Amino acid sequence: IDSLRIYSTMLTSAQLTQIATTRTPIGNRFWSQWCFNNPRHFGYDSGVQAKDFAVVGGSPVLGYTNCPAETAAPGLVAYVLPGGTTREYASVDTFNFPSGGGFTVEGFIKVPSYSGSRYFFSYASPSNDNCLLVSAAIGTQNLNRWVHWAMNVGNAPAYTISHYINGRRVSLGPSTGWCGDQGGTLVLGQEQDSNNGGFSAGQAAPIWLDALRIHTDLLTPLQILLISSGGSPGTVFWNHWCFSDPQNIGRDTGIQRQDLQIVGGRLDTGYSACGSDAAVQDLGPVAYSLPGGTTTQYLAAPNFWFPPGSFTIEGFINVPAGNGGKWWFSYASSSGAAGTDNCLLQSSSVGTYGVWVHWAITVGPAPGYAITLYLNGTATTLPTSASRSWCGHQGGTLVLGQEQDNNGGGFSSSQAPEMWFDSLRIHTTMLTQTELAAIAGGGHAGVVFWSHYCFNDPLNFGYDRGIQGNNFRAVGGQADIGHTACGNPAPTAAPTNPPTLQPSATPTTSPTFAPTRAPTDAPTDMPTTLNPTTSPTNNPTASPTDSPTTSPTDSPTASPTNNPTASPTDSPTASPTASPTAAPTFAPSASPTFAPTSAPVDSSASAASATSPGSTAFLIIIVGILILLAIIVAVVILKKGGGGGGGGGGGGFARGDRGGY
């Protein structure tokens, strides 16, 4: 068997003739595809169904076609719910839409059939089971074909709803508006009669979902039309479900990270190349927001130290209207004179509200520690209530979003403003007004900082990528669209040191040639006939030296000093995991790629030194010098022994001689 594919459509006679004569399949996305071109994992299905074969015996031989390389995450994938049952759906509880309304939900869907009142999108809150309900009545002319659906939800208090199919505004039957509640349950493929329950098979519409996104802004009709025609929907979303990873269909790659719980359903060929559902490496402009008016949501960093001497604190913040006259930046110290709970306190009175502003203060040298406030690069008079200079104490607690009446506590809800934080940096020098104006205008803020908070990783908001590593502890708050592309997200587990001092010992991605899922056919005792060396011509990417009998010291993945920049995806065929019984994913935990527990043998270096004439001559010279030094030492010792006098001296010399050698 050379290859086997299942298409989700009926191919024509002409297409089948083309495949037969060219030995090349039609297209590159399949219901199932078994290439049988990896002797270490014959049964791998690279189609959207991912139905791996269990291989029992058999052996590789020379094949007939160059079957396409295996893929781990097909792009054109759809998630399909059958309808007519209460047992298949996708849901996420404690779900929050963008606050205040003014957002868009859109994506590509296909409704195979429709009858009666059936729904595919249901959001229920504890007080309203029909808080937001969307019918599958997209029109008979659109049944059983892919369409782009979009729903605009207006601003509070009306939350006016508008639906669009393929860029044209339509009415979707018995759909409802949004009630404005948060924290309920979002369900796809069912209608809820209670929060997270009360399903009815007669109201569950069959639905194919290719992609679903929630934007934090209201898209214009023109923007919706462009997306429906194949235009880019953007890069940063409140929620983004691609349904393109068979092993994690419900992954949310938006800033909320609200993964869907998948109950039933199946995969089929999709419509758009939504993108891989792998974890997003750069979420772009993301902000951390605090609601204000509460004492239970804030950021705190205990045992915090500022730079010795003068310094600058700056970043982009957004203070909604009605939140001036409160406190967003509070540093309290428990040492020294009374009143140090206000060791460094900054007001939310920024003058311009509801927009992003660049905020900065410079702190002068001791003993005065004079403070100058800058807004958007311009020196500004400090509000009277915020004119206190830094008290100079170290080791206290820095809190964002609250005012402290004692070190690390004493919060008051009336003093807590609603705030959005895009970035915050502490420099070890006093920046000039010209430098601050350049940063406010989008210029580069620098590379190395005392502390640097980007707030762009929802899984680790408080990570400090500066040299101090003073991580914030995030209590409450949520992600929202920010203002600047501050940088890549922090690691999911905040290290105590800067990331350059704590490299990851294990690669976060598996080699591209290996499946990302644990193969179901990985036998614990693979037949010996599956050894690649039996028929090396069947596996052109692997040479016979990749046999499981190869010494691990020959593997470049075991010696990070030989190729420190290369990930395991650069050389999957040279991995010591060539043995099918070791680890089909090519990433053994016993020998981490970037951190071997013992120094590996550099066989290539040894071979080079053995064959180099220059190296041989150098070794001869070194040996000659060592022999000469040994002779000189022996002569000196003999002279000293001869002067010792008598048999006693000779005996002493003999004992010293044995001891010396």
XYZ file of C-alpha atoms in Angstrom:
661
model
C 0.000 0.000 0.000
C 1.579 3.276 -1.135
C -1.090 5.777 -0.099
C -4.771 6.027 0.715
C -7.005 9.102 0.789
C -10.668 9.820 1.481
C -12.169 12.977 -0.052
C -15.339 14.610 1.258
C -16.583 15.101 -2.343
C -17.091 12.881 -5.389
C -14.125 13.269 -7.728
C -14.784 13.318 -11.459
C -13.407 10.801 -13.925
C -11.032 13.439 -15.263
C -9.695 14.156 -11.773
C -9.154 10.465 -11.061
C -7.335 10.067 -14.385
C -5.118 12.998 -13.446
C -4.241 11.384 -10.110
C -3.494 8.050 -11.816
C -1.210 9.545 -14.460
C 0.593 12.173 -12.368
C 0.791 10.152 -9.126
C -0.289 13.380 -7.374
C -3.514 13.841 -5.380
C -6.063 16.558 -6.086
C -5.673 19.318 -3.498
C -3.892 19.093 -0.157
C -6.737 18.706 2.370
C -8.486 15.412 2.878
C -11.063 13.726 5.104
C -8.340 11.135 5.813
C -4.914 10.590 4.275
C -2.460 7.813 5.049
C 0.850 8.247 3.260
C 2.699 5.275 4.819
C 5.899 7.259 4.314
C 7.168 7.322 7.890
C 8.432 3.870 8.944
C 8.331 4.998 12.568
C 4.636 5.835 12.390
C 2.998 4.135 9.439
C -0.576 4.621 10.576
C -0.566 8.402 10.944
C -3.637 10.105 9.412
C -2.777 13.622 8.228
C -6.367 14.368 7.195
C -8.900 16.347 9.181
C -10.293 13.219 10.871
C -6.947 12.182 12.364
C -7.966 8.520 12.482
C -4.635 6.755 12.951
C -4.263 3.102 11.968
C -2.951 0.592 14.495
C -0.122 -1.161 12.669
C 0.358 -4.868 13.470
C 3.358 -6.307 11.619
C 4.194 -5.507 8.038
C 7.364 -3.873 6.737
C 8.434 -0.936 4.551
C 9.441 -1.414 0.909
C 10.134 0.888 -2.004
C 6.941 2.824 -2.820
C 5.381 4.218 -5.999
C 4.456 7.869 -5.380
C 5.955 10.760 -3.488
C 3.052 11.039 -1.066
C 2.818 14.556 0.438
C 4.615 15.149 3.692
C 2.631 14.640 6.840
C 0.979 17.656 8.433
C 0.130 17.989 12.100
C -2.552 20.682 11.942
C -4.505 20.997 8.653
C -5.655 24.531 7.899
C -9.033 24.007 6.223
C -10.892 22.334 9.085
C -14.451 22.745 10.334
C -16.155 21.633 13.540
C -19.522 19.987 12.816
C -22.474 19.618 15.205
C -25.346 17.416 13.947
C -28.309 19.083 15.668
C -31.412 17.200 16.750
C -29.740 16.000 19.942
C -28.923 17.442 23.365
C -25.684 15.512 23.686
C -23.429 17.368 21.214
C -22.354 20.998 21.612
C -19.496 23.345 22.546
C -19.686 25.630 25.579
C -17.748 27.923 27.878
C -19.048 28.984 31.280
C -18.353 32.201 33.230
C -18.147 33.909 29.868
C -17.751 37.672 29.485
C -18.354 39.767 26.384
C -16.529 43.103 25.967
C -17.942 45.393 28.641
C -20.428 48.094 27.683
C -21.413 46.546 24.366
C -20.103 47.907 21.096
C -18.620 44.662 19.742
C -18.895 42.316 16.743
C -19.170 38.531 16.529
C -18.342 37.040 13.113
C -17.102 33.939 11.321
C -17.823 31.388 8.609
C -20.702 28.945 9.172
C -22.723 26.428 7.179
C -26.311 25.390 7.996
C -27.124 22.111 6.157
C -30.865 22.337 6.787
C -33.359 24.354 8.829
C -36.879 23.736 10.126
C -38.813 25.388 12.914
C -37.177 27.452 15.653
C -33.611 26.153 15.831
C -30.604 27.991 17.217
C -26.837 27.661 16.928
C -25.631 30.481 19.254
C -27.018 30.799 22.793
C -25.810 32.917 25.704
C -27.635 32.517 29.036
C -27.044 34.352 32.303
C -28.297 33.296 35.734
C -31.170 35.778 35.380
C -31.932 35.503 31.635
C -31.695 32.237 29.675
C -32.236 34.148 26.389
C -29.688 36.880 27.098
C -28.348 36.547 23.522
C -29.850 34.025 21.106
C -29.163 33.609 17.368
C -31.391 31.591 15.044
C -30.065 29.337 12.274
C -32.651 30.828 9.865
C -30.098 32.224 7.423
C -32.389 31.861 4.399
C -33.127 28.937 2.100
C -30.855 30.337 -0.606
C -27.894 29.962 1.774
C -28.580 26.460 3.068
C -25.835 23.850 2.813
C -23.219 26.336 1.669
C -20.562 28.313 3.485
C -21.564 31.869 4.391
C -19.979 34.626 6.437
C -22.127 35.574 9.424
C -21.604 38.712 11.487
C -23.516 40.196 14.406
C -23.032 43.754 15.618
C -24.005 44.435 19.249
C -24.495 48.143 19.909
C -23.477 50.173 22.931
C -25.311 50.309 26.247
C -28.045 50.670 27.205
C -29.916 49.549 24.047
C -27.395 46.937 22.778
C -29.012 47.116 19.320
C -28.429 43.952 17.252
C -27.653 43.822 13.505
C -27.005 40.596 11.557
C -25.108 40.268 8.273
C -24.852 37.310 5.853
C -22.069 37.603 3.283
C -21.782 41.311 4.015
C -25.498 42.118 3.574
C -27.735 43.059 6.487
C -30.479 40.487 7.122
C -33.076 39.494 9.710
C -32.391 36.154 11.408
C -35.901 35.211 12.511
C -36.518 34.780 16.254
C -33.091 35.979 17.424
C -32.833 38.191 20.517
C -30.766 41.195 21.542
C -28.106 41.118 24.266
C -29.438 41.648 27.783
C -26.108 43.085 28.945
C -25.402 40.446 31.614
C -21.913 39.004 32.088
C -20.560 35.795 33.594
C -23.098 33.473 31.941
C -22.640 30.468 29.640
C -22.047 30.564 25.886
C -23.230 27.442 24.036
C -22.831 26.627 20.333
C -25.266 24.122 18.808
C -27.977 24.280 21.497
C -30.601 26.633 22.950
C -30.535 27.053 26.736
C -33.652 27.215 28.902
C -31.461 27.727 31.967
C -27.896 28.848 32.521
C -25.742 26.028 31.097
C -28.646 23.633 30.651
C -32.248 23.053 29.669
C -31.367 21.858 26.161
C -34.027 20.651 23.716
C -33.222 18.380 20.772
C -35.937 20.062 18.721
C -34.201 23.443 19.067
C -30.637 22.275 18.299
C -29.682 23.310 14.770
C -27.134 21.403 12.681
C -24.175 23.721 12.185
C -20.696 23.681 10.626
C -18.261 26.153 12.234
C -15.094 27.170 10.404
C -14.073 30.171 12.503
C -15.615 32.401 15.145
C -14.217 35.709 16.372
C -15.342 38.428 18.785
C -14.006 41.938 18.149
C -13.943 44.614 20.837
C -15.128 47.246 18.356
C -18.185 47.550 16.156
C -17.116 46.651 12.633
C -18.542 48.844 9.904
C -20.645 47.276 7.121
C -17.700 47.822 4.764
C -15.298 45.990 7.082
C -17.757 43.096 7.395
C -18.120 42.937 3.610
C -14.342 42.857 3.126
C -13.940 39.993 5.629
C -16.747 38.025 3.985
C -14.941 38.432 0.657
C -11.699 36.968 1.973
C -10.124 40.043 3.531
C -8.126 39.855 6.732
C -10.258 40.033 9.891
C -7.312 41.419 11.868
C -4.803 39.873 14.256
C -5.965 40.610 17.815
C -9.392 39.562 19.077
C -11.359 39.349 22.315
C -12.015 35.695 21.433
C -10.837 33.649 18.451
C -11.821 30.029 17.852
C -10.297 28.564 14.672
C -11.422 24.923 15.126
C -8.297 23.950 13.140
C -6.453 21.746 15.630
C -7.992 18.251 15.821
C -6.458 17.757 19.257
C -7.745 21.021 20.724
C -10.773 22.148 18.750
C -11.980 24.571 21.398
C -8.761 26.547 21.882
C -9.273 30.320 22.142
C -6.313 32.225 20.719
C -7.849 35.608 21.589
C -6.814 37.705 24.543
C -9.480 36.180 26.808
C -8.232 32.575 26.461
C -11.764 31.244 27.075
C -11.471 27.746 25.604
C -14.639 25.972 24.521
C -15.496 22.661 26.148
C -16.152 20.250 23.274
C -18.948 17.710 23.795
C -19.400 15.488 20.749
C -19.295 16.776 17.206
C -16.832 15.804 14.489
C -14.378 17.316 12.018
C -14.780 17.927 8.314
C -13.215 20.017 5.583
C -13.502 23.718 6.364
C -13.716 26.880 4.306
C -11.094 29.398 5.400
C -7.437 29.065 6.367
C -8.219 30.360 9.822
C -4.777 29.515 11.145
C -3.166 27.093 13.520
C -4.621 26.779 16.986
C -1.168 26.615 18.475
C -0.581 29.014 21.344
C -0.159 32.554 20.047
C 3.417 33.762 20.423
C 2.662 37.469 20.138
C -0.809 38.730 20.923
C 0.129 42.255 19.866
C -1.498 45.215 21.619
C -3.040 43.830 24.808
C -3.990 45.753 27.945
C -4.778 44.787 31.534
C -7.933 46.462 32.857
C -9.273 46.935 36.374
C -12.945 47.826 36.984
C -12.443 50.201 39.921
C -14.933 50.691 42.762
C -13.762 47.526 44.510
C -10.990 46.448 46.866
C -10.669 42.967 45.403
C -9.034 43.663 42.017
C -5.504 45.051 41.655
C -1.847 44.317 40.921
C 0.601 44.022 43.838
C 4.376 43.527 44.097
C 5.652 43.118 47.681
C 9.275 43.714 48.695
C 9.632 46.122 45.798
C 12.797 48.136 45.208
C 13.249 51.210 43.041
C 16.607 52.092 41.461
C 19.045 53.781 43.839
C 19.270 57.466 43.080
C 17.194 59.148 40.371
C 14.916 57.224 37.968
C 11.934 57.449 35.577
C 8.620 55.577 35.517
C 6.602 55.701 32.283
C 4.012 53.848 30.231
C 0.636 54.087 28.487
C -2.558 54.212 30.564
C -6.232 54.880 29.900
C -8.512 56.399 32.560
C -12.221 56.295 31.642
C -14.301 59.408 32.262
C -15.494 59.867 35.831
C -12.433 58.241 37.382
C -10.284 61.282 38.111
C -9.326 62.251 41.655
C -8.583 58.663 42.733
C -5.338 56.750 43.084
C -3.904 54.246 40.619
C -0.229 54.034 41.663
C 0.565 53.464 45.331
C 3.871 52.564 46.983
C 3.813 52.012 50.763
C 6.638 51.268 53.155
C 6.377 50.012 56.727
C 9.745 51.416 57.791
C 10.680 54.894 58.964
C 8.452 57.742 60.068
C 4.673 57.705 60.118
C 2.873 58.372 56.864
C 5.029 56.097 54.701
C 1.943 54.331 53.398
C 2.005 57.245 50.932
C 5.687 56.823 50.123
C 4.927 57.357 46.411
C 1.349 58.042 45.356
C -0.031 59.011 41.946
C -3.465 60.390 41.096
C -5.755 59.237 38.291
C -6.353 62.910 37.415
C -4.666 62.841 34.005
C -6.712 65.625 32.409
C -7.693 63.650 29.306
C -10.058 60.724 29.859
C -11.264 57.766 27.820
C -8.193 57.787 25.570
C -4.693 56.370 25.794
C -2.128 58.775 27.240
C 1.573 58.406 27.842
C 2.200 58.975 31.553
C 5.634 59.512 33.100
C 7.251 60.786 36.284
C 10.908 61.509 36.893
C 12.222 61.151 40.446
C 15.242 63.271 41.313
C 18.204 62.366 43.502
C 18.325 62.371 47.310
C 17.555 64.044 49.583
C 14.680 65.846 47.875
C 13.565 63.175 45.382
C 11.756 65.902 43.416
C 8.996 64.609 41.113
C 8.041 65.942 37.679
C 4.916 64.655 35.904
C 4.754 64.334 32.105
C 1.609 63.633 30.077
C 2.128 62.803 26.391
C 5.679 64.093 26.634
C 4.845 67.478 28.156
C 5.748 68.510 31.697
C 2.536 69.026 33.690
C 1.770 70.441 37.131
C 1.081 67.664 39.588
C -2.399 67.622 41.130
C -2.145 69.067 44.627
C -3.166 65.803 46.224
C -0.464 63.897 44.319
C 2.494 66.225 44.840
C 4.171 64.079 47.468
C 7.768 63.170 46.640
C 9.203 59.705 47.038
C 10.044 59.043 50.666
C 13.185 57.127 49.710
C 12.348 53.879 51.501
C 12.881 50.506 49.817
C 11.365 47.050 50.233
C 7.734 48.171 50.457
C 4.711 47.154 48.361
C 3.828 48.614 44.974
C 0.117 48.392 44.112
C -1.617 49.426 40.875
C -5.350 50.136 41.007
C -5.642 50.790 44.746
C -4.503 53.243 47.428
C -2.800 51.720 50.476
C -3.411 52.918 54.029
C -0.816 50.451 55.293
C 1.905 48.393 53.656
C 0.104 45.952 51.346
C -3.441 46.725 52.487
C -5.964 49.220 53.821
C -7.719 49.574 50.455
C -10.849 51.683 49.907
C -13.236 51.044 47.002
C -13.990 54.768 46.715
C -10.318 55.457 45.967
C -9.942 52.718 43.299
C -10.369 54.027 39.718
C -11.282 52.068 36.608
C -7.987 51.784 34.714
C -6.416 50.235 31.629
C -2.675 49.501 31.620
C -0.858 48.917 28.340
C 2.747 49.015 29.564
C 4.837 50.281 32.478
C 8.617 50.687 32.571
C 11.113 51.881 35.179
C 14.365 53.397 33.880
C 17.510 53.825 35.996
C 18.013 57.405 34.779
C 15.959 60.586 34.564
C 14.733 60.806 30.976
C 14.542 64.250 29.421
C 11.351 65.822 28.124
C 12.629 65.283 24.572
C 13.149 61.570 25.228
C 9.712 61.194 26.836
C 8.039 63.063 23.991
C 9.671 60.658 21.524
C 8.344 57.616 23.437
C 4.880 59.187 23.683
C 4.901 59.651 19.909
C 5.609 55.981 19.283
C 9.387 56.029 19.549
C 11.518 53.249 20.993
C 11.590 53.181 24.787
C 14.833 51.219 25.020
C 15.874 47.617 25.518
C 17.030 47.095 29.117
C 14.955 48.340 32.047
C 14.970 48.149 35.846
C 11.419 46.789 35.545
C 9.281 46.241 32.447
C 5.610 45.176 32.480
C 3.944 44.570 29.112
C 0.590 43.204 30.426
C 0.155 41.302 27.146
C 0.048 37.695 28.359
C -3.367 36.903 29.873
C -1.870 33.853 31.586
C 0.797 35.895 33.375
C -0.114 39.570 33.437
C 2.331 40.606 36.143
C 5.532 39.254 34.609
C 8.485 41.664 34.911
C 10.930 41.229 32.025
C 13.263 43.856 33.452
C 16.517 43.119 35.305
C 14.830 43.159 38.731
C 12.235 40.464 38.067
C 9.749 42.112 40.456
C 6.648 40.256 39.277
C 3.195 41.656 40.049
C 0.573 39.383 41.553
C -2.574 39.939 39.486
C -5.763 39.816 41.572
C -8.784 40.009 39.307
C -8.798 42.211 36.240
C -9.041 41.047 32.643
C -7.470 41.385 29.210
C -8.603 43.917 26.636
C -7.301 45.537 23.467
C -4.259 47.652 24.252
C -2.433 50.514 22.616
C 1.111 49.368 21.807
C 2.773 46.136 20.695
C 4.817 46.058 23.876
C 6.490 42.702 23.184
C 6.073 38.949 23.260
C 4.094 37.337 26.083
C 5.904 36.171 29.165
C 6.332 32.484 29.980
C 3.230 30.883 31.475
C 5.129 30.321 34.726
C 6.822 33.489 35.937
C 10.505 32.783 36.660
C 12.163 34.543 39.546
C 14.915 35.859 37.268
C 14.886 37.563 33.870
C 14.068 35.072 31.105
C 17.578 35.189 29.675
C 18.863 33.643 32.897
C 16.283 30.849 32.925
C 16.257 29.143 29.510
C 13.671 26.468 29.022
C 15.143 23.005 29.322
C 12.602 21.387 27.035
C 11.433 22.598 23.604
C 7.874 23.858 23.603
C 7.143 22.524 20.145
C 7.515 19.043 18.765
C 9.468 18.482 15.543
C 7.496 19.193 12.415
C 7.935 15.653 11.091
C 6.279 14.114 14.132
C 2.540 14.253 14.893
C 1.585 16.688 17.658
C -0.750 14.150 19.193
C 0.303 10.963 20.929
C -0.083 8.317 18.199
C -2.681 5.711 18.944
C -0.724 3.066 17.086
C 2.546 3.457 18.966
C 3.313 -0.177 19.796
C 5.319 -1.052 22.846
C 7.041 -3.818 20.872
C 7.415 -2.717 17.254
C 8.200 -5.596 14.860
C 11.839 -5.722 13.863
C 10.804 -5.534 10.216
C 9.906 -1.860 10.735
C 13.573 -0.969 11.193
C 14.269 1.804 8.632
C 17.569 0.158 7.726
C 15.625 -2.738 6.196
C 14.741 -0.548 3.246
C 16.455 2.840 3.360
C 15.111 3.736 -0.068
C 11.619 3.897 1.430
C 12.575 6.796 3.671
C 14.631 9.286 1.664
C 14.871 11.743 4.547
C 16.589 9.278 6.844
C 19.995 7.752 6.197
C 20.961 4.324 7.581
C 22.933 6.100 10.308
C 19.607 7.122 11.789
C 19.013 3.544 12.846
C 17.992 3.063 16.496
C 21.394 1.415 17.068
C 23.158 4.724 16.439
C 24.990 6.128 19.452
C 23.120 9.048 21.042
C 26.392 10.992 21.059
C 26.078 11.285 17.270
C 22.852 13.241 17.594
C 23.075 17.035 17.234
C 20.075 17.366 19.549
C 22.167 15.980 22.405
C 24.783 18.727 22.177
C 23.354 22.232 22.432
C 26.836 23.711 22.057
C 27.078 22.325 18.540
C 23.930 24.057 17.330
C 22.552 26.334 20.045
C 20.111 28.160 17.771
C 18.538 25.127 16.155
C 15.272 23.769 17.439
C 14.394 20.103 17.111
C 12.303 20.992 14.063
C 15.545 21.638 12.130
C 16.759 18.050 12.132
C 14.094 15.510 13.009
C 15.914 12.725 11.207
C 18.994 12.991 13.413
C 17.167 12.667 16.692
C 18.219 9.799 18.967
C 14.511 8.990 19.213
C 14.650 7.174 15.893
C 13.623 4.048 17.742
C 9.828 3.686 17.413
C 9.616 2.377 20.951
C 11.343 5.415 22.449
C 9.083 8.388 21.751
C 7.159 8.812 18.477
C 6.909 12.553 19.078
C 10.704 12.895 18.743
C 11.009 14.858 22.003
C 12.283 12.457 24.715
C 11.990 13.671 28.259
C 15.048 11.627 29.227
C 17.390 13.785 27.175
C 16.190 17.409 26.987
C 17.294 19.066 23.813
C 18.708 22.240 25.306
C 19.892 21.084 28.727
C 21.705 17.725 28.798
C 22.486 16.497 32.295
C 25.983 15.402 31.275
C 28.427 16.798 28.770
C 27.812 15.056 25.436
C 30.659 13.685 23.394
C 31.429 15.870 20.414
C 32.299 13.142 17.956
C 32.840 15.548 15.085
C 35.403 17.549 17.027
C 37.222 14.368 18.060
C 37.375 13.186 14.486
C 38.729 16.513 13.335
C 41.497 16.525 15.917
C 42.465 12.928 15.089
C 43.031 13.637 11.417
C 44.698 17.073 11.681
C 48.542 17.080 11.215
C 48.751 20.382 13.045
C 47.039 18.904 16.091
C 49.489 15.932 16.155
C 52.560 18.183 16.059
C 51.167 20.330 18.842
C 50.647 17.289 21.071
C 54.252 16.094 20.492
C 55.625 19.502 21.563
C 53.493 19.525 24.726
C 54.633 16.013 25.693
C 58.306 16.969 25.160
C 57.979 20.015 27.415
C 56.379 17.919 30.158
C 59.216 15.332 30.012
C 61.837 18.099 30.229
C 60.144 19.626 33.289
C 60.027 16.215 34.971
C 63.800 15.734 34.460
C 64.573 19.177 35.943
C 62.426 18.454 39.009
C 64.137 15.081 39.526
C 67.636 16.645 39.359
C 66.692 19.292 41.948
C 65.342 16.630 44.302
C 68.486 14.452 43.920
C 70.733 17.397 44.770
C 68.760 18.152 47.908
C 68.845 14.479 48.946
C 72.644 14.239 48.474
C 73.208 17.069 50.952
C 71.151 15.463 53.681
C 74.120 13.592 55.236
C 74.298 9.968 56.376
C 71.997 7.019 55.973
C 69.224 8.875 57.777
C 69.236 11.554 55.080
C 69.193 8.882 52.398
C 66.265 7.128 54.016
C 64.414 10.418 54.281
C 65.025 11.031 50.607
C 63.761 7.569 49.661
C 60.493 8.105 51.517
C 60.120 11.589 50.053
C 60.832 10.201 46.573
C 58.030 7.650 46.814
C 55.673 10.229 48.221
C 56.505 12.748 45.497
C 55.792 10.310 42.718
